CSV table of C-alpha atoms in Angstrom, one decimal:
chain,number,residue,atom,x,y,z
A,16,MET,CA,0.0,0.0,0.0
A,17,ASP,CA,1.5,3.4,-1.1
A,18,ILE,CA,1.5,6.5,0.9
A,19,PHE,CA,-1.5,8.0,-0.9
A,20,SER,CA,-3.6,4.9,-0.2
A,21,LYS,CA,-2.7,5.2,3.5
A,22,ILE,CA,-3.7,8.8,3.6
A,23,LYS,CA,-7.0,8.0,1.8
A,24,GLU,CA,-7.8,5.2,4.3
A,25,LYS,CA,-7.0,7.5,7.3
A,26,LEU,CA,-9.2,10.3,6.0
A,27,SER,CA,-12.0,7.9,5.2
A,28,HIS,CA,-12.0,6.6,8.7
A,29,GLU,CA,-11.2,9.8,10.5
A,30,PHE,CA,-14.2,11.6,9.1
A,31,ILE,CA,-16.9,9.1,9.9
A,32,ASP,CA,-20.0,11.1,10.6
A,33,ILE,CA,-22.5,8.3,11.4
A,34,VAL,CA,-22.1,6.1,14.5
A,35,GLU,CA,-24.5,3.1,14.5
A,36,TRP,CA,-24.6,-0.7,14.8
A,37,LEU,CA,-26.8,-3.2,13.2
A,38,ASP,CA,-27.0,-6.5,15.0
A,39,TYR,CA,-27.1,-9.5,12.7
A,40,THR,CA,-26.7,-12.1,15.5
A,41,ASP,CA,-28.9,-13.5,18.3
A,42,ASP,CA,-26.3,-13.7,21.0
A,43,THR,CA,-24.3,-10.5,21.0
A,44,ILE,CA,-24.8,-8.4,24.2
A,45,ALA,CA,-22.2,-5.7,23.7
A,46,HIS,CA,-20.3,-4.5,20.6
A,47,ARG,CA,-17.6,-1.9,20.4
A,48,PHE,CA,-17.9,0.5,17.4
A,49,GLU,CA,-14.7,0.3,15.5
A,50,ARG,CA,-13.1,3.3,13.6
A,51,TYR,CA,-9.6,4.6,12.9
A,52,GLN,CA,-7.8,5.5,16.2
A,53,ASN,CA,-11.1,5.8,18.0
A,54,GLU,CA,-11.7,9.3,16.4
A,55,ILE,CA,-15.2,10.6,16.0
A,56,LYS,CA,-15.9,13.7,13.9
A,57,ASN,CA,-17.3,16.7,15.7
A,58,GLY,CA,-21.0,16.9,14.9
A,59,ALA,CA,-21.3,13.3,13.9
A,60,LYS,CA,-24.7,11.7,14.0
A,61,LEU,CA,-25.3,8.9,16.6
A,62,ILE,CA,-28.1,6.5,15.8
A,63,VAL,CA,-29.3,4.2,18.7
A,64,ARG,CA,-32.1,1.8,17.7
A,65,GLU,CA,-34.8,0.4,19.8
A,66,GLY,CA,-33.4,-2.4,22.0
A,67,GLN,CA,-30.0,-0.7,22.1
A,68,THR,CA,-28.1,1.6,24.4
A,69,ALA,CA,-24.9,3.4,23.4
A,70,VAL,CA,-22.2,3.9,26.0
A,71,PHE,CA,-19.2,6.3,25.6
A,72,VAL,CA,-16.0,5.4,27.5
A,73,ASN,CA,-13.1,7.8,27.7
A,74,GLU,CA,-9.7,6.3,28.7
A,75,GLY,CA,-11.4,3.5,30.7
A,76,GLN,CA,-13.9,5.8,32.5
A,77,LEU,CA,-17.6,5.8,31.9
A,78,ALA,CA,-18.6,9.0,30.1
A,79,ASP,CA,-22.1,9.3,28.6
A,80,VAL,CA,-25.0,6.8,28.0
A,81,PHE,CA,-27.6,7.3,25.2
A,82,THR,CA,-31.0,5.6,25.0
A,83,PRO,CA,-32.8,4.9,21.6
A,84,GLY,CA,-32.9,8.0,19.4
A,85,THR,CA,-30.8,10.1,17.0
A,86,TYR,CA,-28.2,12.5,18.3
A,87,ASP,CA,-25.7,15.1,17.0
A,88,LEU,CA,-22.5,14.6,18.9
A,89,THR,CA,-21.6,18.0,20.3
A,90,THR,CA,-20.6,19.3,23.7
A,91,LYS,CA,-24.3,19.8,24.4
A,92,ASN,CA,-25.0,16.1,24.0
A,93,LEU,CA,-21.8,14.9,25.5
A,94,PRO,CA,-21.7,16.8,28.8
A,95,ILE,CA,-19.6,14.3,30.8
A,96,LEU,CA,-17.2,13.7,28.0
A,97,ALA,CA,-16.8,17.4,27.4
A,98,THR,CA,-16.0,17.8,31.1
A,99,LEU,CA,-13.5,15.0,31.1
A,100,LYS,CA,-11.8,16.5,28.1
A,101,GLY,CA,-11.8,20.0,29.5
A,102,TRP,CA,-13.5,21.6,26.5
A,103,LYS,CA,-14.7,24.8,27.9
A,104,TYR,CA,-15.7,26.5,24.7
A,105,GLY,CA,-16.8,23.5,22.5
A,106,PHE,CA,-14.6,21.4,20.2
A,107,ASN,CA,-14.1,21.6,16.5
A,108,SER,CA,-11.6,18.8,15.9
A,109,PRO,CA,-12.3,15.0,15.9
A,110,PHE,CA,-12.3,13.6,19.5
A,111,LYS,CA,-11.4,10.1,20.8
A,112,ALA,CA,-13.7,7.9,22.7
A,113,GLU,CA,-14.8,4.2,22.7
A,114,VAL,CA,-18.4,3.6,21.9
A,115,TYR,CA,-20.1,0.4,23.0
A,116,PHE,CA,-23.6,-0.6,21.7
A,117,VAL,CA,-25.4,-2.8,24.3
A,118,ASN,CA,-28.4,-5.0,23.4
A,119,THR,CA,-31.2,-4.3,25.9
A,120,HIS,CA,-33.8,-6.7,24.5
A,121,LEU,CA,-34.9,-9.7,26.5
A,122,PHE,CA,-32.6,-12.8,26.2
A,123,THR,CA,-35.0,-15.8,26.7
A,124,ASP,CA,-34.9,-19.5,27.2
A,125,GLU,CA,-31.5,-19.5,28.8
A,126,LYS,CA,-30.8,-22.9,30.4
A,127,TRP,CA,-29.6,-23.6,34.0
A,128,GLY,CA,-29.1,-26.7,36.1
A,129,THR,CA,-27.3,-28.2,39.1
A,130,LYS,CA,-24.1,-29.7,38.1
A,131,ASN,CA,-23.9,-31.8,41.3
A,132,PRO,CA,-26.7,-33.2,43.5
A,133,ILE,CA,-27.9,-31.0,46.3
A,134,THR,CA,-27.9,-32.7,49.7
A,135,LEU,CA,-30.9,-31.9,52.0
A,136,SER,CA,-31.9,-33.1,55.4
A,137,ASP,CA,-35.4,-34.6,55.7
A,138,GLU,CA,-37.0,-35.5,59.0
A,139,ARG,CA,-38.3,-38.8,57.8
A,140,PHE,CA,-35.7,-39.9,55.2
A,141,GLY,CA,-32.6,-38.4,56.6
A,142,LEU,CA,-30.0,-37.0,54.1
A,143,VAL,CA,-31.3,-37.0,50.6
A,144,GLU,CA,-30.0,-35.8,47.2
A,145,ILE,CA,-32.0,-33.9,44.6
A,146,ARG,CA,-31.2,-32.3,41.2
A,147,ALA,CA,-33.0,-29.4,39.4
A,148,PHE,CA,-33.0,-27.7,36.1
A,149,GLY,CA,-35.0,-25.0,34.3
A,150,THR,CA,-34.8,-21.8,32.2
A,151,TYR,CA,-34.4,-18.1,32.9
A,152,ALA,CA,-34.7,-14.8,31.0
A,153,PHE,CA,-32.6,-11.6,31.5
A,154,LYS,CA,-31.9,-8.2,30.0
A,155,ILE,CA,-29.4,-5.4,30.5
A,156,ALA,CA,-30.9,-2.9,32.9
A,157,ASP,CA,-27.9,-0.6,33.5
A,158,ALA,CA,-25.7,-0.6,30.3
A,159,GLY,CA,-23.0,1.6,31.9
A,160,LYS,CA,-22.5,-0.6,34.9
A,161,PHE,CA,-22.5,-3.7,32.7
A,162,ILE,CA,-19.8,-2.3,30.4
A,163,VAL,CA,-17.6,-1.2,33.3
A,164,ASP,CA,-18.0,-4.3,35.5
A,165,ILE,CA,-18.4,-7.1,33.1
A,166,VAL,CA,-17.5,-6.3,29.5
A,167,GLY,CA,-14.3,-4.3,30.1
A,168,THR,CA,-12.3,-4.0,26.8
A,169,ASP,CA,-14.0,-7.0,25.0
A,170,ASN,CA,-14.9,-5.7,21.6
A,171,ASN,CA,-17.7,-8.3,21.0
A,172,PHE,CA,-19.3,-9.6,24.2
A,173,THR,CA,-21.6,-12.6,23.6
A,174,ASN,CA,-24.4,-14.3,25.6
A,175,PHE,CA,-22.2,-17.4,26.0
A,176,GLU,CA,-19.6,-15.4,27.9
A,177,ILE,CA,-22.0,-14.3,30.7
A,178,ASN,CA,-24.1,-17.4,30.9
A,179,GLU,CA,-21.5,-19.6,32.7
A,180,HIS,CA,-21.3,-16.9,35.4
A,181,LEU,CA,-25.1,-16.5,35.7
A,182,LYS,CA,-25.6,-20.3,35.8
A,183,SER,CA,-23.1,-20.7,38.7
A,184,LEU,CA,-24.8,-17.8,40.6
A,185,ILE,CA,-28.3,-19.4,40.0
A,186,ALA,CA,-27.2,-22.9,41.2
A,187,THR,CA,-25.6,-21.4,44.4
A,188,ARG,CA,-28.7,-19.3,45.3
A,189,PHE,CA,-31.1,-22.1,44.4
A,190,THR,CA,-29.2,-24.4,46.8
A,191,ASP,CA,-29.5,-21.8,49.6
A,192,THR,CA,-33.2,-21.2,49.0
A,193,VAL,CA,-34.3,-24.9,49.0
A,194,GLY,CA,-32.1,-25.5,52.0
A,195,GLU,CA,-33.8,-22.7,54.0
A,196,ALA,CA,-37.3,-23.7,52.7
A,197,ASN,CA,-37.1,-26.9,54.8
A,198,LEU,CA,-40.1,-28.5,53.0
A,199,PRO,CA,-40.9,-32.2,53.1
A,200,ILE,CA,-38.9,-33.7,50.3
A,201,GLU,CA,-41.9,-34.7,48.2
A,202,LEU,CA,-43.2,-31.1,48.1
A,203,TYR,CA,-40.3,-29.7,46.2
A,204,ALA,CA,-41.5,-31.2,42.9
A,205,ALA,CA,-45.1,-30.2,43.7
A,206,ASN,CA,-44.3,-26.5,44.4
A,207,THR,CA,-42.0,-25.5,41.6
A,208,SER,CA,-44.0,-22.3,40.8
A,209,GLU,CA,-43.7,-21.0,44.4
A,210,LEU,CA,-40.0,-22.0,44.5
A,211,SER,CA,-39.4,-20.3,41.2
A,212,ASP,CA,-40.9,-17.0,42.4
A,213,THR,CA,-38.9,-17.2,45.7
A,214,CYS,CA,-35.6,-17.9,43.9
A,215,GLN,CA,-36.2,-15.0,41.5
A,216,GLU,CA,-36.7,-12.6,44.3
A,217,VAL,CA,-33.5,-13.8,46.1
A,218,MET,CA,-31.4,-13.6,42.9
A,219,LYS,CA,-32.6,-10.2,41.6
A,220,PRO,CA,-30.3,-8.0,43.7
A,221,GLU,CA,-27.2,-9.9,42.7
A,222,PHE,CA,-28.1,-9.7,39.0
A,223,LEU,CA,-28.7,-5.9,39.3
A,224,SER,CA,-25.3,-5.4,41.0
A,225,VAL,CA,-23.7,-5.9,37.6
A,226,GLY,CA,-26.4,-4.2,35.6
A,227,ILE,CA,-28.5,-7.2,34.7
A,228,SER,CA,-32.2,-7.6,35.4
A,229,LEU,CA,-33.5,-11.2,36.0
A,230,GLU,CA,-36.9,-11.0,34.3
A,231,LYS,CA,-38.0,-14.7,34.5
A,232,PHE,CA,-36.9,-17.7,36.4
A,233,TYR,CA,-38.5,-21.2,36.0
A,234,ILE,CA,-37.8,-24.5,37.8
A,235,GLU,CA,-38.9,-27.1,35.3
A,236,ASN,CA,-38.1,-30.2,37.3
A,237,VAL,CA,-36.8,-31.4,40.7
A,238,SER,CA,-35.6,-35.0,40.5
A,239,MET,CA,-34.4,-37.4,43.1
A,240,PRO,CA,-32.9,-41.0,43.1
A,241,GLU,CA,-35.4,-43.7,42.1
A,242,ASP,CA,-35.1,-45.7,45.3
A,243,LEU,CA,-36.0,-42.5,47.3
A,244,LYS,CA,-38.9,-41.9,45.0
A,245,LYS,CA,-40.2,-45.4,45.7
A,246,GLU,CA,-39.9,-44.8,49.4
A,247,ILE,CA,-41.8,-41.6,49.2
A,248,PHE,CA,-44.6,-43.3,47.2
A,249,GLU,CA,-44.8,-46.1,49.7
A,250,TYR,CA,-44.9,-43.6,52.6
A,251,SER,CA,-47.7,-41.7,50.9
A,252,ARG,CA,-49.8,-44.8,50.4
A,253,ILE,CA,-49.3,-45.8,54.1
A,254,ASP,CA,-50.3,-42.4,55.2
A,255,LYS,CA,-53.6,-42.6,53.2
A,256,LEU,CA,-54.5,-46.3,53.9
A,257,ASP,CA,-55.7,-48.0,57.0
A,258,LEU,CA,-52.5,-49.2,58.7
A,259,ASP,CA,-54.1,-52.4,60.0
A,260,LYS,CA,-55.5,-53.4,56.6
A,261,LEU,CA,-52.1,-52.6,55.0
A,262,THR,CA,-50.3,-54.7,57.5
A,263,LYS,CA,-52.6,-57.7,56.9
A,264,PHE,CA,-52.1,-57.2,53.1
A,265,LYS,CA,-48.4,-57.2,53.4
A,266,THR,CA,-48.5,-60.2,55.7
A,267,ALA,CA,-50.6,-62.2,53.1
A,268,LYS,CA,-48.2,-61.2,50.3
A,269,ALA,CA,-45.1,-62.3,52.4
A,270,ILE,CA,-46.8,-65.6,53.2
A,271,GLU,CA,-47.7,-66.2,49.6
A,272,ALA,CA,-44.1,-65.4,48.4
A,273,ALA,CA,-42.6,-67.7,51.1
A,274,ALA,CA,-45.1,-70.5,50.1
A,275,LYS,CA,-43.9,-70.3,46.5
A,276,ASN,CA,-40.4,-71.3,47.6
A,277,GLU,CA,-41.0,-75.0,47.3
A,278,GLY,CA,-37.4,-76.0,48.0
A,279,GLY,CA,-37.2,-74.3,51.4
A,280,THR,CA,-38.5,-75.3,54.8
A,281,ALA,CA,-39.6,-71.7,55.3
A,282,GLY,CA,-42.0,-72.0,52.4
A,283,ALA,CA,-43.5,-75.2,53.7
A,284,GLY,CA,-43.9,-73.7,57.2
A,285,MET,CA,-45.5,-70.6,55.9
A,286,GLY,CA,-47.8,-72.5,53.6
A,287,MET,CA,-49.0,-74.7,56.5
A,288,GLY,CA,-49.4,-71.6,58.7
A,289,MET,CA,-51.5,-69.9,56.1
A,290,GLY,CA,-53.6,-73.0,55.8
A,291,PHE,CA,-54.3,-73.1,59.5
A,292,VAL,CA,-55.2,-69.4,59.5
A,293,LEU,CA,-57.5,-69.8,56.5
A,294,ALA,CA,-59.1,-72.8,58.1
A,295,GLN,CA,-59.8,-70.9,61.3
A,296,GLN,CA,-61.3,-67.9,59.3
A,297,MET,CA,-63.5,-70.3,57.3
A,298,GLY,CA,-64.7,-72.0,60.4
A,299,GLY,CA,-65.5,-68.6,62.0
A,300,MET,CA,-67.4,-67.6,58.9
A,301,MET,CA,-69.5,-70.8,58.7
A,302,ALA,CA,-70.3,-70.9,62.4
A,303,PRO,CA,-73.0,-68.3,62.3
A,304,GLN,CA,-74.5,-69.9,59.2
A,305,MET,CA,-74.9,-73.3,61.0
A,306,GLY,CA,-77.1,-71.6,63.5
A,307,GLY,CA,-75.7,-73.4,66.5
A,308,GLN,CA,-76.3,-76.9,65.0
A,309,GLN,CA,-74.3,-79.7,66.6
A,310,PRO,CA,-72.0,-81.6,64.2
A,311,VAL,CA,-73.3,-85.1,63.4
A,312,ALA,CA,-71.1,-87.8,64.7
A,313,GLN,CA,-69.6,-90.0,62.1
A,314,THR,CA,-70.3,-93.7,62.3
A,315,GLY,CA,-68.0,-96.5,61.6
A,316,GLY,CA,-64.9,-94.7,62.8
A,317,THR,CA,-63.1,-93.1,65.7
A,318,MET,CA,-63.6,-89.3,66.0
A,319,PRO,CA,-60.2,-87.4,65.8
A,320,PRO,CA,-59.3,-85.2,68.7
A,321,PRO,CA,-60.2,-81.5,68.4
A,322,MET,CA,-57.7,-79.4,66.5
A,323,PRO,CA,-55.3,-77.3,68.7
A,324,ILE,CA,-56.2,-73.7,69.1
A,325,ALA,CA,-53.5,-71.5,67.5
A,326,VAL,CA,-52.1,-68.9,69.8
A,327,GLN,CA,-53.0,-65.4,68.7
A,328,TYR,CA,-50.7,-62.4,69.3
A,329,PHE,CA,-51.5,-58.7,69.5
A,330,TYR,CA,-48.6,-56.3,68.6
A,331,ALA,CA,-48.0,-52.5,68.6
A,332,VAL,CA,-47.0,-50.3,65.6
A,333,ASP,CA,-46.4,-46.6,66.3
A,334,GLY,CA,-48.2,-46.9,69.6
A,335,THR,CA,-51.3,-48.5,68.0
A,336,GLN,CA,-52.6,-51.9,68.9
A,337,GLN,CA,-52.8,-54.3,65.9
A,338,GLY,CA,-53.9,-58.0,65.5
A,339,PRO,CA,-54.6,-60.6,66.5
A,340,VAL,CA,-52.4,-62.7,64.3
A,341,GLY,CA,-50.9,-66.2,64.4
A,342,ILE,CA,-47.2,-66.9,65.1
A,343,ASP,CA,-46.5,-67.4,61.4
A,344,GLN,CA,-48.1,-64.1,60.5
A,345,LEU,CA,-46.1,-62.5,63.3
A,346,LYS,CA,-42.9,-64.0,61.9
A,347,ALA,CA,-43.8,-62.6,58.4
A,348,LEU,CA,-44.3,-59.1,60.0
A,349,PHE,CA,-40.9,-59.4,61.6
A,350,ALA,CA,-39.3,-60.6,58.3
A,351,ASN,CA,-40.7,-57.6,56.3
A,352,ARG,CA,-39.6,-55.2,59.2
A,353,THR,CA,-43.1,-54.1,60.1
A,354,ILE,CA,-42.1,-55.0,63.6
A,355,ASN,CA,-38.7,-55.6,65.2
A,356,LYS,CA,-37.3,-57.1,68.3
A,357,GLU,CA,-38.2,-54.1,70.4
A,358,SER,CA,-41.9,-54.1,69.3
A,359,LEU,CA,-44.4,-54.9,72.1
A,360,VAL,CA,-46.5,-58.0,71.9
A,361,TRP,CA,-49.2,-59.7,74.1
A,362,LYS,CA,-51.1,-63.0,74.1
A,363,GLN,CA,-53.6,-64.5,76.4
A,364,GLY,CA,-52.0,-65.5,79.6
A,365,MET,CA,-49.4,-62.8,79.7
A,366,ALA,CA,-49.6,-60.3,82.6
A,367,SER,CA,-48.6,-57.3,80.5
A,368,TRP,CA,-47.1,-56.3,77.2
A,369,ALA,CA,-43.5,-57.4,76.6
A,370,ALA,CA,-40.8,-56.8,73.9
A,371,LEU,CA,-40.8,-59.5,71.2
A,372,GLN,CA,-37.2,-60.5,72.2
A,373,GLU,CA,-38.4,-61.3,75.7
A,374,VAL,CA,-41.1,-63.8,74.8
A,375,GLU,CA,-39.5,-67.3,74.8
A,376,GLU,CA,-41.3,-68.8,71.9
A,377,LEU,CA,-40.6,-65.7,69.7
A,378,LYS,CA,-36.9,-65.7,70.3
A,379,SER,CA,-36.5,-68.0,67.3
A,380,PHE,CA,-37.3,-64.9,65.1
A,381,LEU,CA,-33.9,-63.4,66.1
A,382,GLY,CA,-31.9,-66.4,64.7
A,383,GLY,CA,-28.8,-67.9,66.3
A,384,ASN,CA,-30.7,-70.4,68.5
A,385,THR,CA,-28.8,-73.5,69.5
A,386,PRO,CA,-30.1,-76.6,71.4
A,387,PRO,CA,-29.0,-77.2,75.0
A,388,PRO,CA,-26.3,-79.8,75.7
A,389,LEU,CA,-27.3,-83.5,75.7
A,390,PRO,CA,-27.8,-84.9,79.2
A,391,ASP,CA,-25.1,-87.2,80.6
A,392,ASN,CA,-25.8,-90.9,80.2
């Protein structure tokens, strides 16, 4: 390039008389207007479109901010810059200043999520872990503060550059908010709207501290481990159902499952126990129908002795009396952890309630029983 071409280029840039920026992207937040040696012609025209703000910076110091409109750049329209430059009587030569155009429209559908599980303490389930994700929307509320505190000297600041910072801020404040809410764990997923509003109010001041306005904040989902979810569903069903009916139902299912284990002695014992219980229930159901009639003695054979009466036990769950059940049903309740060795039980003939581990015939539930030594011959 010869000397005349360089002079032509310098003059063509030096005497730019229109300062404007057309945004052809969807993710640019701030763009620095480029021209030769940062020189702007005296009386140049500044065009700021809707959804934009123009920020003038002089030697790293915030000078003037222009909202949408068309301006002639003179000392009248640049009062702060004129003061900084010391132009007491106006200026006629080109002046130097950096001009940043800031997008002030709404940036929507921005994603956020918790990178790691959040540990919470629940009164019923102890320490539990949850994850959450959603969307948010923001816009630049204070262009000057945003340029000084965030953009700095970046000539083309994009949405991607600020998002990582905002997502970290959101995750931190979300963790604090749900921790202080102290809700039952199953209510977090059921109250996402209320949690969203609360989180937005908590985060707004921190966003505004760097010139950003948090316009919308949504929690789309709060998830938890599958095993915890199953426990919550089970707890919910227990809370709604009659506890005695549920216990009997679980006992029946446990007996049925044990009876299917044909290769084990436990299955045989359970099956026999269930047969005895059903026989007693059928006998009780048919007794009223017989109307007190005496059974007819069979002829031609010896009558068998009466069947032994199975011992019936009452037991306590959460301070509520349950039962009666047979020993096999009681064993099934112990197996599925409805009761434990500390649970109180009572049967006819006992003076008072006693812990299961203190009742002699029930100690076999605990395992580890050994026979006494053989007597000496």
